[in-house]
């Protein structure tokens, strides 16, 4: 008889528990707005550190907390160029000597082929 009562109830696939006698963890809801105007709410644990930015669910842009300010951008080193690295190794006088030597080699090569 018990087999007939459970037939077709998707036993194991559906939970028959309810939330009546359970205490949920404390939560907080944080509102975010992206640059395109989308507004959404994220539910976090009460003791969690709330991030200032979150990825927008609609467009993927960076969203800012409604009650927050833009985070301070860290000042990083500017990227070093080839010229900067060259100037660390050589002086202008050295570079002028190397340039004169290379120009002389190029001019000598052109004289031979002409």
mmCIF file of N, CA and C in Angstrom:
data_model
loop_
_atom_site.group_PDB
_atom_site.id
_atom_site.type_symbol
_atom_site.label_atom_id
_atom_site.label_comp_id
_atom_site.label_asym_id
_atom_site.label_seq_id
_atom_site.Cartn_x
_atom_site.Cartn_y
_atom_site.Cartn_z
ATOM 1 N N UNK A 1 0.810 -1.186 0.000
ATOM 2 C CA UNK A 1 0.000 0.000 0.000
ATOM 3 C C UNK A 1 0.859 1.257 0.000
ATOM 4 N N UNK A 2 1.971 1.215 0.744
ATOM 5 C CA UNK A 2 2.842 2.379 0.836
ATOM 6 C C UNK A 2 3.464 2.692 -0.524
ATOM 7 N N UNK A 3 3.717 1.673 -1.324
ATOM 8 C CA UNK A 3 4.300 1.891 -2.641
ATOM 9 C C UNK A 3 3.348 2.702 -3.514
ATOM 10 N N UNK A 4 2.082 2.452 -3.422
ATOM 11 C CA UNK A 4 1.110 3.176 -4.231
ATOM 12 C C UNK A 4 0.988 4.636 -3.799
ATOM 13 N N UNK A 5 1.150 4.915 -2.508
ATOM 14 C CA UNK A 5 1.012 6.277 -2.004
ATOM 15 C C UNK A 5 2.169 7.164 -2.475
ATOM 16 N N UNK A 6 3.353 6.598 -2.666
ATOM 17 C CA UNK A 6 4.524 7.382 -3.066
ATOM 18 C C UNK A 6 4.718 7.418 -4.575
ATOM 19 N N UNK A 7 3.950 6.648 -5.296
ATOM 20 C CA UNK A 7 4.130 6.598 -6.730
ATOM 21 C C UNK A 7 3.800 7.956 -7.359
ATOM 22 N N UNK A 8 4.725 8.476 -8.175
ATOM 23 C CA UNK A 8 4.497 9.717 -8.882
ATOM 24 C C UNK A 8 4.783 10.973 -8.063
ATOM 25 N N UNK A 9 5.406 10.853 -6.898
ATOM 26 C CA UNK A 9 5.674 12.040 -6.083
ATOM 27 C C UNK A 9 7.084 12.572 -6.269
ATOM 28 N N UNK A 10 7.855 12.025 -7.177
ATOM 29 C CA UNK A 10 9.244 12.421 -7.424
ATOM 30 C C UNK A 10 10.051 12.367 -6.136
ATOM 31 N N UNK A 11 9.914 11.278 -5.417
ATOM 32 C CA UNK A 11 10.600 11.098 -4.145
ATOM 33 C C UNK A 11 12.104 11.212 -4.358
ATOM 34 N N UNK A 12 12.750 12.067 -3.619
ATOM 35 C CA UNK A 12 14.186 12.270 -3.750
ATOM 36 C C UNK A 12 14.522 13.495 -4.580
ATOM 37 N N UNK A 13 13.656 13.874 -5.481
ATOM 38 C CA UNK A 13 13.908 15.034 -6.323
ATOM 39 C C UNK A 13 13.356 16.309 -5.692
ATOM 40 N N UNK A 14 12.367 16.186 -4.848
ATOM 41 C CA UNK A 14 11.725 17.333 -4.222
ATOM 42 C C UNK A 14 11.848 17.206 -2.716
ATOM 43 N N UNK A 15 12.244 18.276 -2.058
ATOM 44 C CA UNK A 15 12.347 18.268 -0.603
ATOM 45 C C UNK A 15 10.996 18.635 -0.005
ATOM 46 N N UNK A 16 10.591 17.882 0.994
ATOM 47 C CA UNK A 16 9.323 18.156 1.669
ATOM 48 C C UNK A 16 9.544 18.886 2.988
ATOM 49 N N UNK A 17 10.780 19.355 3.218
ATOM 50 C CA UNK A 17 11.059 20.104 4.440
ATOM 51 C C UNK A 17 10.530 21.524 4.291
ATOM 52 N N UNK A 18 10.274 22.150 5.421
ATOM 53 C CA UNK A 18 9.848 23.540 5.386
ATOM 54 C C UNK A 18 10.741 24.349 6.324
ATOM 55 N N UNK A 19 10.574 25.665 6.299
ATOM 56 C CA UNK A 19 11.414 26.562 7.086
ATOM 57 C C UNK A 19 10.756 26.992 8.401
ATOM 58 N N UNK A 20 9.793 26.272 8.866
ATOM 59 C CA UNK A 20 9.043 26.701 10.043
ATOM 60 C C UNK A 20 9.898 26.784 11.304
ATOM 61 N N UNK A 21 10.689 25.802 11.586
ATOM 62 C CA UNK A 21 11.442 25.762 12.846
ATOM 63 C C UNK A 21 12.942 25.965 12.633
ATOM 64 N N UNK A 22 13.312 26.693 11.630
ATOM 65 C CA UNK A 22 14.734 26.928 11.383
ATOM 66 C C UNK A 22 15.031 28.417 11.484
ATOM 67 N N UNK A 23 16.225 28.713 11.966
ATOM 68 C CA UNK A 23 16.672 30.100 12.045
ATOM 69 C C UNK A 23 17.687 30.329 10.938
ATOM 70 N N UNK A 24 17.413 31.288 10.081
ATOM 71 C CA UNK A 24 18.337 31.614 9.005
ATOM 72 C C UNK A 24 19.447 32.505 9.538
ATOM 73 N N UNK A 25 20.586 32.445 8.901
ATOM 74 C CA UNK A 25 21.710 33.295 9.299
ATOM 75 C C UNK A 25 21.326 34.753 9.060
ATOM 76 N N UNK A 26 21.834 35.660 9.904
ATOM 77 C CA UNK A 26 21.521 37.078 9.703
ATOM 78 C C UNK A 26 22.048 37.564 8.355
ATOM 79 N N UNK A 27 21.255 38.341 7.666
ATOM 80 C CA UNK A 27 21.609 38.792 6.319
ATOM 81 C C UNK A 27 21.439 40.297 6.212
ATOM 82 N N UNK A 28 22.060 40.843 5.182
ATOM 83 C CA UNK A 28 21.881 42.254 4.857
ATOM 84 C C UNK A 28 21.730 42.378 3.351
ATOM 85 N N UNK A 29 20.947 43.337 2.935
ATOM 86 C CA UNK A 29 20.751 43.580 1.515
ATOM 87 C C UNK A 29 21.451 44.874 1.146
ATOM 88 N N UNK A 30 22.249 44.826 0.072
ATOM 89 C CA UNK A 30 23.037 45.975 -0.364
ATOM 90 C C UNK A 30 22.591 46.343 -1.772
ATOM 91 N N UNK A 31 22.300 47.611 -1.993
ATOM 92 C CA UNK A 31 21.862 48.092 -3.304
ATOM 93 C C UNK A 31 23.053 48.608 -4.097
ATOM 94 N N UNK A 32 23.060 48.271 -5.387
ATOM 95 C CA UNK A 32 24.103 48.717 -6.303
ATOM 96 C C UNK A 32 23.458 49.353 -7.532
ATOM 97 N N UNK A 33 24.150 50.314 -8.139
ATOM 98 C CA UNK A 33 23.703 50.960 -9.374
ATOM 99 C C UNK A 33 24.885 51.016 -10.323
ATOM 100 N N UNK A 34 24.669 50.574 -11.569
ATOM 101 C CA UNK A 34 25.752 50.616 -12.548
ATOM 102 C C UNK A 34 25.684 51.925 -13.332
ATOM 103 N N UNK A 35 26.686 52.148 -14.169
ATOM 104 C CA UNK A 35 26.780 53.402 -14.924
ATOM 105 C C UNK A 35 25.671 53.525 -15.962
ATOM 106 N N UNK A 36 25.068 52.415 -16.362
ATOM 107 C CA UNK A 36 23.987 52.451 -17.343
ATOM 108 C C UNK A 36 22.613 52.583 -16.706
ATOM 109 N N UNK A 37 22.569 52.753 -15.379
ATOM 110 C CA UNK A 37 21.308 52.986 -14.695
ATOM 111 C C UNK A 37 20.625 51.750 -14.151
ATOM 112 N N UNK A 38 21.214 50.577 -14.310
ATOM 113 C CA UNK A 38 20.595 49.366 -13.757
ATOM 114 C C UNK A 38 20.784 49.369 -12.243
ATOM 115 N N UNK A 39 19.716 49.036 -11.530
ATOM 116 C CA UNK A 39 19.773 48.990 -10.074
ATOM 117 C C UNK A 39 19.381 47.587 -9.633
ATOM 118 N N UNK A 40 20.169 47.015 -8.719
ATOM 119 C CA UNK A 40 19.887 45.674 -8.239
ATOM 120 C C UNK A 40 20.331 45.543 -6.793
ATOM 121 N N UNK A 41 19.863 44.490 -6.132
ATOM 122 C CA UNK A 41 20.156 44.238 -4.727
ATOM 123 C C UNK A 41 20.890 42.924 -4.589
ATOM 124 N N UNK A 42 21.912 42.917 -3.741
ATOM 125 C CA UNK A 42 22.683 41.713 -3.458
ATOM 126 C C UNK A 42 22.502 41.386 -1.981
ATOM 127 N N UNK A 43 22.180 40.131 -1.677
ATOM 128 C CA UNK A 43 22.016 39.694 -0.300
ATOM 129 C C UNK A 43 23.318 39.071 0.170
ATOM 130 N N UNK A 44 23.837 39.586 1.283
ATOM 131 C CA UNK A 44 25.100 39.108 1.845
ATOM 132 C C UNK A 44 24.898 38.753 3.309
ATOM 133 N N UNK A 45 25.820 37.990 3.856
ATOM 134 C CA UNK A 45 25.783 37.684 5.277
ATOM 135 C C UNK A 45 26.020 38.966 6.068
ATOM 136 N N UNK A 46 25.446 39.054 7.258
ATOM 137 C CA UNK A 46 25.536 40.273 8.056
ATOM 138 C C UNK A 46 26.974 40.584 8.447
ATOM 139 N N UNK A 47 27.798 39.557 8.678
ATOM 140 C CA UNK A 47 29.170 39.806 9.099
ATOM 141 C C UNK A 47 30.146 39.930 7.922
ATOM 142 N N UNK A 48 29.652 39.810 6.707
ATOM 143 C CA UNK A 48 30.519 39.895 5.524
ATOM 144 C C UNK A 48 30.931 41.337 5.266
ATOM 145 N N UNK A 49 32.155 41.486 4.761
ATOM 146 C CA UNK A 49 32.627 42.807 4.368
ATOM 147 C C UNK A 49 31.971 43.160 3.037
ATOM 148 N N UNK A 50 31.283 44.278 2.987
ATOM 149 C CA UNK A 50 30.525 44.650 1.797
ATOM 150 C C UNK A 50 31.461 45.334 0.804
ATOM 151 N N UNK A 51 31.582 44.790 -0.416
ATOM 152 C CA UNK A 51 32.451 45.424 -1.410
ATOM 153 C C UNK A 51 31.831 46.710 -1.950
ATOM 154 N N UNK A 52 32.688 47.655 -2.316
ATOM 155 C CA UNK A 52 32.219 48.938 -2.831
ATOM 156 C C UNK A 52 31.691 48.791 -4.260
ATOM 157 N N UNK A 53 32.237 47.850 -5.018
ATOM 158 C CA UNK A 53 31.789 47.634 -6.406
ATOM 159 C C UNK A 53 31.343 46.193 -6.589
ATOM 160 N N UNK A 54 30.469 45.995 -7.577
ATOM 161 C CA UNK A 54 29.943 44.661 -7.902
ATOM 162 C C UNK A 54 29.669 44.648 -9.400
ATOM 163 N N UNK A 55 29.781 43.496 -10.018
ATOM 164 C CA UNK A 55 29.507 43.401 -11.453
ATOM 165 C C UNK A 55 28.010 43.426 -11.691
ATOM 166 N N UNK A 56 27.570 44.288 -12.609
ATOM 167 C CA UNK A 56 26.148 44.435 -12.909
ATOM 168 C C UNK A 56 25.604 43.135 -13.487
ATOM 169 N N UNK A 57 24.437 42.745 -13.019
ATOM 170 C CA UNK A 57 23.817 41.504 -13.498
ATOM 171 C C UNK A 57 23.263 41.642 -14.905
ATOM 172 N N UNK A 58 22.926 42.846 -15.315
ATOM 173 C CA UNK A 58 22.306 43.056 -16.622
ATOM 174 C C UNK A 58 23.320 43.225 -17.739
ATOM 175 N N UNK A 59 24.304 44.109 -17.506
ATOM 176 C CA UNK A 59 25.209 44.450 -18.609
ATOM 177 C C UNK A 59 26.664 44.076 -18.352
ATOM 178 N N UNK A 60 27.026 43.702 -17.132
ATOM 179 C CA UNK A 60 28.391 43.305 -16.834
ATOM 180 C C UNK A 60 29.316 44.458 -16.497
ATOM 181 N N UNK A 61 28.808 45.680 -16.482
ATOM 182 C CA UNK A 61 29.633 46.843 -16.131
ATOM 183 C C UNK A 61 29.864 46.851 -14.616
ATOM 184 N N UNK A 62 30.786 47.674 -14.188
ATOM 185 C CA UNK A 62 31.064 47.790 -12.763
ATOM 186 C C UNK A 62 30.009 48.678 -12.105
ATOM 187 N N UNK A 63 29.336 48.126 -11.110
ATOM 188 C CA UNK A 63 28.297 48.860 -10.390
ATOM 189 C C UNK A 63 28.862 49.342 -9.065
ATOM 190 N N UNK A 64 28.395 50.501 -8.626
ATOM 191 C CA UNK A 64 28.850 51.120 -7.389
ATOM 192 C C UNK A 64 27.750 51.023 -6.343
ATOM 193 N N UNK A 65 28.155 50.826 -5.090
ATOM 194 C CA UNK A 65 27.180 50.792 -4.004
ATOM 195 C C UNK A 65 26.401 52.099 -3.970
ATOM 196 N N UNK A 66 25.115 52.025 -3.708
ATOM 197 C CA UNK A 66 24.265 53.218 -3.726
ATOM 198 C C UNK A 66 24.730 54.223 -2.681
ATOM 199 N N UNK A 67 25.049 53.762 -1.492
ATOM 200 C CA UNK A 67 25.457 54.672 -0.422
ATOM 201 C C UNK A 67 26.975 54.833 -0.341
ATOM 202 N N UNK A 68 27.695 54.357 -1.331
ATOM 203 C CA UNK A 68 29.150 54.397 -1.284
ATOM 204 C C UNK A 68 29.751 55.444 -2.193
ATOM 205 N N UNK A 69 31.057 55.592 -2.069
ATOM 206 C CA UNK A 69 31.812 56.494 -2.913
ATOM 207 C C UNK A 69 32.752 55.674 -3.768
ATOM 208 N N UNK A 70 33.257 56.298 -4.807
ATOM 209 C CA UNK A 70 34.204 55.597 -5.669
ATOM 210 C C UNK A 70 35.447 55.229 -4.878
ATOM 211 N N UNK A 71 35.951 54.012 -5.058
ATOM 212 C CA UNK A 71 37.160 53.624 -4.340
ATOM 213 C C UNK A 71 38.359 54.428 -4.840
ATOM 214 N N UNK A 72 39.288 54.680 -3.943
ATOM 215 C CA UNK A 72 40.501 55.413 -4.296
ATOM 216 C C UNK A 72 41.355 54.541 -5.213
ATOM 217 N N UNK A 73 41.768 55.105 -6.314
ATOM 218 C CA UNK A 73 42.633 54.363 -7.216
ATOM 219 C C UNK A 73 44.063 54.448 -6.718
ATOM 220 N N UNK A 74 44.736 53.336 -6.760
ATOM 221 C CA UNK A 74 46.114 53.290 -6.289
ATOM 222 C C UNK A 74 47.027 53.877 -7.351
ATOM 223 N N UNK A 75 47.938 54.701 -6.891
ATOM 224 C CA UNK A 75 48.896 55.262 -7.834
ATOM 225 C C UNK A 75 49.980 54.225 -8.081
ATOM 226 N N UNK A 76 50.095 53.825 -9.308
ATOM 227 C CA UNK A 76 51.106 52.854 -9.679
ATOM 228 C C UNK A 76 52.237 53.528 -10.428
ATOM 229 N N UNK A 77 53.263 52.761 -10.647
ATOM 230 C CA UNK A 77 54.379 53.295 -11.415
ATOM 231 C C UNK A 77 53.956 53.428 -12.871
ATOM 232 N N UNK A 78 54.384 54.484 -13.531
ATOM 233 C CA UNK A 78 54.093 54.559 -14.959
ATOM 234 C C UNK A 78 54.901 53.489 -15.683
ATOM 235 N N UNK A 79 54.382 52.954 -16.768
ATOM 236 C CA UNK A 79 55.111 51.901 -17.473
ATOM 237 C C UNK A 79 56.428 52.433 -18.033
ATOM 238 N N UNK A 80 57.460 51.618 -17.892
ATOM 239 C CA UNK A 80 58.774 52.013 -18.392
ATOM 240 C C UNK A 80 58.844 51.732 -19.881
ATOM 241 N N UNK A 81 59.334 52.696 -20.618
ATOM 242 C CA UNK A 81 59.486 52.536 -22.056
ATOM 243 C C UNK A 81 60.886 52.052 -22.374
ATOM 244 N N UNK A 82 61.092 51.695 -23.638
ATOM 245 C CA UNK A 82 62.413 51.262 -24.082
ATOM 246 C C UNK A 82 63.421 52.391 -23.874
ATOM 247 N N UNK A 83 62.991 53.606 -24.150
ATOM 248 C CA UNK A 83 63.885 54.759 -23.993
ATOM 249 C C UNK A 83 64.298 54.937 -22.529
ATOM 250 N N UNK A 84 63.372 54.753 -21.596
ATOM 251 C CA UNK A 84 63.700 54.870 -20.169
ATOM 252 C C UNK A 84 64.743 53.839 -19.757
ATOM 253 N N UNK A 85 64.561 52.609 -20.208
ATOM 254 C CA UNK A 85 65.515 51.561 -19.853
ATOM 255 C C UNK A 85 66.874 51.814 -20.496
ATOM 256 N N UNK A 86 66.881 52.342 -21.714
ATOM 257 C CA UNK A 86 68.139 52.665 -22.392
ATOM 258 C C UNK A 86 68.876 53.767 -21.651
ATOM 259 N N UNK A 87 68.144 54.770 -21.200
ATOM 260 C CA UNK A 87 68.768 55.884 -20.486
ATOM 261 C C UNK A 87 69.302 55.476 -19.112
ATOM 262 N N UNK A 88 68.798 54.359 -18.568
ATOM 263 C CA UNK A 88 69.352 53.850 -17.314
ATOM 264 C C UNK A 88 70.733 53.257 -17.523
ATOM 265 N N UNK A 89 70.983 52.740 -18.724
ATOM 266 C CA UNK A 89 72.250 52.065 -19.001
ATOM 267 C C UNK A 89 73.290 52.971 -19.646
ATOM 268 N N UNK A 90 72.855 53.963 -20.391
ATOM 269 C CA UNK A 90 73.788 54.787 -21.165
ATOM 270 C C UNK A 90 73.533 56.268 -20.963
ATOM 271 N N UNK A 91 74.548 57.067 -21.241
ATOM 272 C CA UNK A 91 74.399 58.524 -21.213
ATOM 273 C C UNK A 91 74.169 59.006 -22.632
ATOM 274 N N UNK A 92 73.805 60.277 -22.774
ATOM 275 C CA UNK A 92 73.582 60.839 -24.111
ATOM 276 C C UNK A 92 74.876 60.835 -24.929
ATOM 277 N N UNK A 93 75.999 61.071 -24.277
ATOM 278 C CA UNK A 93 77.281 61.057 -24.991
ATOM 279 C C UNK A 93 77.570 59.672 -25.557
ATOM 280 N N UNK A 94 77.316 58.621 -24.757
ATOM 281 C CA UNK A 94 77.507 57.247 -25.241
ATOM 282 C C UNK A 94 76.604 56.966 -26.437
ATOM 283 N N UNK A 95 75.356 57.403 -26.349
ATOM 284 C CA UNK A 95 74.417 57.157 -27.441
ATOM 285 C C UNK A 95 74.825 57.894 -28.717
ATOM 286 N N UNK A 96 75.341 59.099 -28.558
ATOM 287 C CA UNK A 96 75.806 59.839 -29.745
ATOM 288 C C UNK A 96 76.995 59.145 -30.388
ATOM 289 N N UNK A 97 77.916 58.575 -29.586
ATOM 290 C CA UNK A 97 79.059 57.827 -30.132
ATOM 291 C C UNK A 97 78.583 56.586 -30.886
ATOM 292 N N UNK A 98 77.649 55.846 -30.291
ATOM 293 C CA UNK A 98 77.127 54.634 -30.936
ATOM 294 C C UNK A 98 76.422 55.006 -32.239
ATOM 295 N N UNK A 99 75.674 56.090 -32.237
ATOM 296 C CA UNK A 99 74.985 56.538 -33.442
ATOM 297 C C UNK A 99 75.982 56.900 -34.538
ATOM 298 N N UNK A 100 77.035 57.610 -34.174
ATOM 299 C CA UNK A 100 78.048 57.989 -35.162
ATOM 300 C C UNK A 100 78.717 56.747 -35.747
ATOM 301 N N UNK A 101 79.033 55.760 -34.914
ATOM 302 C CA UNK A 101 79.659 54.524 -35.399
ATOM 303 C C UNK A 101 78.730 53.790 -36.368
ATOM 304 N N UNK A 102 77.454 53.667 -36.015
ATOM 305 C CA UNK A 102 76.505 52.939 -36.870
ATOM 306 C C UNK A 102 76.281 53.679 -38.191
ATOM 307 N N UNK A 103 76.219 55.010 -38.146
ATOM 308 C CA UNK A 103 76.053 55.770 -39.380
ATOM 309 C C UNK A 103 77.268 55.595 -40.290
ATOM 310 N N UNK A 104 78.449 55.555 -39.713
ATOM 311 C CA UNK A 104 79.671 55.348 -40.499
ATOM 312 C C UNK A 104 79.659 53.973 -41.158
ATOM 313 N N UNK A 105 79.221 52.953 -40.442
ATOM 314 C CA UNK A 105 79.137 51.595 -41.010
ATOM 315 C C UNK A 105 78.129 51.568 -42.156
ATOM 316 N N UNK A 106 76.962 52.209 -41.966
ATOM 317 C CA UNK A 106 75.947 52.237 -43.022
ATOM 318 C C UNK A 106 76.444 53.001 -44.254
ATOM 319 N N UNK A 107 77.125 54.098 -44.040
ATOM 320 C CA UNK A 107 77.639 54.868 -45.173
ATOM 321 C C UNK A 107 78.722 54.114 -45.932
ATOM 322 N N UNK A 108 79.544 53.385 -45.187
ATOM 323 C CA UNK A 108 80.606 52.595 -45.823
ATOM 324 C C UNK A 108 79.980 51.470 -46.666
ATOM 325 N N UNK A 109 78.921 50.861 -46.196
ATOM 326 C CA UNK A 109 78.248 49.799 -46.927
ATOM 327 C C UNK A 109 77.603 50.324 -48.210
ATOM 328 N N UNK A 110 77.080 51.515 -48.174
ATOM 329 C CA UNK A 110 76.455 52.099 -49.363
ATOM 330 C C UNK A 110 77.498 52.460 -50.412
ATOM 331 N N UNK A 111 78.671 52.876 -49.958
ATOM 332 C CA UNK A 111 79.739 53.234 -50.913
ATOM 333 C C UNK A 111 80.199 51.999 -51.667
ATOM 334 N N UNK A 112 80.252 50.858 -50.980
ATOM 335 C CA UNK A 112 80.727 49.630 -51.645
ATOM 336 C C UNK A 112 79.723 49.149 -52.686
ATOM 337 N N UNK A 113 78.444 49.262 -52.405
ATOM 338 C CA UNK A 113 77.430 48.757 -53.338
ATOM 339 C C UNK A 113 77.201 49.688 -54.511
ATOM 340 N N UNK A 114 77.551 50.938 -54.391
ATOM 341 C CA UNK A 114 77.299 51.902 -55.466
ATOM 342 C C UNK A 114 78.342 51.898 -56.542
#
